Coordinates of C-alpha atoms in Angstrom, one line a residue:
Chain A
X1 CA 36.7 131.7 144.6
X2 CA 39.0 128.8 142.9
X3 CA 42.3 130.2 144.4
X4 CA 40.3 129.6 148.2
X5 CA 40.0 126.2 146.8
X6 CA 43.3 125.8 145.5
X7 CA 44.9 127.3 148.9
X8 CA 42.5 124.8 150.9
X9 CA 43.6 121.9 149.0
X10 CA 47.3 123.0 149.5
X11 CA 46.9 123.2 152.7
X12 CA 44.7 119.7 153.7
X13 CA 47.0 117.5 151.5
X14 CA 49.3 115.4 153.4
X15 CA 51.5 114.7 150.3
X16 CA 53.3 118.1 150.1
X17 CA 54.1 119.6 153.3
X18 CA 50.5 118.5 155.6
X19 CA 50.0 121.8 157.3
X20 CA 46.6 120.3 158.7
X21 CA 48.6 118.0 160.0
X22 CA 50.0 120.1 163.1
X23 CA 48.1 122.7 162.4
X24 CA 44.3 121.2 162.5
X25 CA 41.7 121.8 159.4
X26 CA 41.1 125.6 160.4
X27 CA 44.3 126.1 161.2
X28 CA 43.2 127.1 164.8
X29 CA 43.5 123.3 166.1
X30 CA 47.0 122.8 166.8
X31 CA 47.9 119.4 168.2
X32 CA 50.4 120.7 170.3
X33 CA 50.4 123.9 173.0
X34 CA 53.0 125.2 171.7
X35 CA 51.9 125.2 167.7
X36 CA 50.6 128.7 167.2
X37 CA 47.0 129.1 165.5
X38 CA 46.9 130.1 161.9
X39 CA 44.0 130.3 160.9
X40 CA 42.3 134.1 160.3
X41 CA 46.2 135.3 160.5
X42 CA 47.4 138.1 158.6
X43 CA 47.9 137.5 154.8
X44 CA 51.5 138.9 154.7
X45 CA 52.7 137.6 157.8
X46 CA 51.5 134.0 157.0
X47 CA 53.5 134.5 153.2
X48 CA 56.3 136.1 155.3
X49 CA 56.8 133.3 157.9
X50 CA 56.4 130.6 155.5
X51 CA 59.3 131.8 153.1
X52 CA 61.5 132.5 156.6
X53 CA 61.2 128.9 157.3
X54 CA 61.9 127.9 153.6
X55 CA 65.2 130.7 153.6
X56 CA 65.8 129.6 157.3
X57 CA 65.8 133.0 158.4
X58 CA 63.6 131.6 161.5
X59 CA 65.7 130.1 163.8
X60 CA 63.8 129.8 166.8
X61 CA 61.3 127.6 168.6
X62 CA 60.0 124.6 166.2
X63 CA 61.4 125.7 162.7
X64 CA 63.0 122.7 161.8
X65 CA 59.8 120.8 161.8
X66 CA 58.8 123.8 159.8
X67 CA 61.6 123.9 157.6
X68 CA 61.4 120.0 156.5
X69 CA 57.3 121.3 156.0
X70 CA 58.4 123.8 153.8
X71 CA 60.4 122.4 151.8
X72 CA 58.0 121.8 148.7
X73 CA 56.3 124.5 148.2
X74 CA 56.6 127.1 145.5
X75 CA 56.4 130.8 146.5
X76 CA 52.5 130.6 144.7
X77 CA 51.9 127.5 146.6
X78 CA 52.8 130.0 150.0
X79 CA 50.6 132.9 148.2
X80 CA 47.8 130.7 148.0
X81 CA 48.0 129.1 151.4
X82 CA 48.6 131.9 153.0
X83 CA 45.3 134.1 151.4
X84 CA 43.1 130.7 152.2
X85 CA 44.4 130.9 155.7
X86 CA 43.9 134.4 156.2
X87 CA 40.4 134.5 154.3
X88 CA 39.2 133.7 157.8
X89 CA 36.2 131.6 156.9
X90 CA 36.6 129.1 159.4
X91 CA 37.4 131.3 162.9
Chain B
X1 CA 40.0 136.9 186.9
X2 CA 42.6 139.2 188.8
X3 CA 45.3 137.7 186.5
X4 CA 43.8 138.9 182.9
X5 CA 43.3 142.4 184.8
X6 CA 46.7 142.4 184.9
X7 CA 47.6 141.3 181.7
X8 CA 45.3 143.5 180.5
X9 CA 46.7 146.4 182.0
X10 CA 50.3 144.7 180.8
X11 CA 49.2 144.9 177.4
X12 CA 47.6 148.0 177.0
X13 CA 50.5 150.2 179.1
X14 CA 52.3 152.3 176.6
X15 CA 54.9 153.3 179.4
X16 CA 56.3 149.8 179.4
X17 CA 56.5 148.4 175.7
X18 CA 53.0 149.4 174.3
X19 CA 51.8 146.4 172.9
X20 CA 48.7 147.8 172.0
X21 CA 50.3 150.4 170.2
X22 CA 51.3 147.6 167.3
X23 CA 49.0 145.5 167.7
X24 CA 45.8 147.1 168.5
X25 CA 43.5 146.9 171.9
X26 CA 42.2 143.3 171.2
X27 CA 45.4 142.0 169.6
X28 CA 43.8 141.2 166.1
X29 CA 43.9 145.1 164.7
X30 CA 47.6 145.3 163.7
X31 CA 48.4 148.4 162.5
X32 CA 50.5 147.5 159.9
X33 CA 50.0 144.5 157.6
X34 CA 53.0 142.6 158.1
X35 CA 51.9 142.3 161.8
X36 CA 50.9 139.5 163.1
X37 CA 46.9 139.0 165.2
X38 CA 48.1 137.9 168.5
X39 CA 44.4 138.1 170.4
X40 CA 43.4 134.3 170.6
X41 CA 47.0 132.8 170.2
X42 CA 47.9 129.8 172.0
X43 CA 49.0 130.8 175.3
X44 CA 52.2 128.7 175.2
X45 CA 53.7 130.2 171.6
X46 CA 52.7 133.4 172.8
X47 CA 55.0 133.0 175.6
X48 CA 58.1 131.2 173.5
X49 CA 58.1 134.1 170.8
X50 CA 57.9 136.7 173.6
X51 CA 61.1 134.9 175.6
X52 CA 62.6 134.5 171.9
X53 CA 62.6 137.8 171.2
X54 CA 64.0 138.6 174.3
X55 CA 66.9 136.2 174.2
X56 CA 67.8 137.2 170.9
X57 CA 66.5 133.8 169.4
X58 CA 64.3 134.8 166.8
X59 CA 65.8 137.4 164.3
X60 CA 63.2 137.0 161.5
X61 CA 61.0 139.7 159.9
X62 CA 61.1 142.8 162.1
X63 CA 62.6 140.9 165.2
X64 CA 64.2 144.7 166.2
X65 CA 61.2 146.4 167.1
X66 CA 60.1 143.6 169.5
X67 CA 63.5 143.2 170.9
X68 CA 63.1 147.0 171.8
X69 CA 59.4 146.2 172.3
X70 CA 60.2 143.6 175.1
X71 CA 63.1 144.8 177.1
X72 CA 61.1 146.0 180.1
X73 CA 59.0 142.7 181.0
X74 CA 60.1 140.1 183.3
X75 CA 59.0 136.5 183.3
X76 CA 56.1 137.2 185.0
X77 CA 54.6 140.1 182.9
X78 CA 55.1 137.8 179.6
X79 CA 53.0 135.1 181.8
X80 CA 50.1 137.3 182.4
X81 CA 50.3 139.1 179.1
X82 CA 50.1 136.0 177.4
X83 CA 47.5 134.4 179.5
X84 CA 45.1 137.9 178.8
X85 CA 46.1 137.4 175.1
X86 CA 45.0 133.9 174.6
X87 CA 41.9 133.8 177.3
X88 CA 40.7 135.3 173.6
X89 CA 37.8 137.6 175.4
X90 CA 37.4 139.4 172.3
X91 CA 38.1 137.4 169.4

């Protein structure tokens, strides 16, 4: 499925925003205790919390890391991160 | 483990916020999907949104429901709920 592929790619690349970064390759590695895990999350809450960050309408715990991360991406960039995320194929 | 009995029982109480009733008995069946899975979450974040919530400190997406949701617990419950959420017994 290209847009996986495309939401994978999105996701791994340190240029953008680096969500692998904090976040680990599955999204269910985060470097820090109190990173949440991503990976196999809800679709709509992943899109929903990503554009929060980017709107800053999330004001709590880390979000400014998360808002500097957020910064670059289009609202099909979050789309497509968010359905590779939630595709679950790496729990 | 005495402890994720508790939590357990924390979680899955519909008398004192019904966490179950949201996000389903293991966590990861939310019954809307806008919800987030919370079964296997990182113990730590689990606790910082819960306390968030609490204190007012995150008012993104539908922060109102778990504001109501989370009245009732003290510091303790949030421990012990979070601790059964993250010990991720049924991924």
């Amino acid at each position: 499925d290209a847009e996986l592929e495309l939401g994978k790619q999105l996701y791994m690349s340190p240029g953008k925003g680096g969500c692998a970064t904090c976040h680990g390759e599955t999204g269910n590695e985060p470097v820090m205790p109190m990173y949440p895990k991503i990976g196999g999350q809800t679709e709509m809450y992943l899109v929903n919390q990503m554009k929060d960050y980017q709107l800053k309408k999330r004001k709590n715990g880390l979000f400014m890391s998360m808002e500097i991360a957020m910064k670059h991406y289009s609202d099909e960039d979050i789309r497509l991160i968010a359905r590779y995320l939630a595709s679950g194929n790496f729990k």
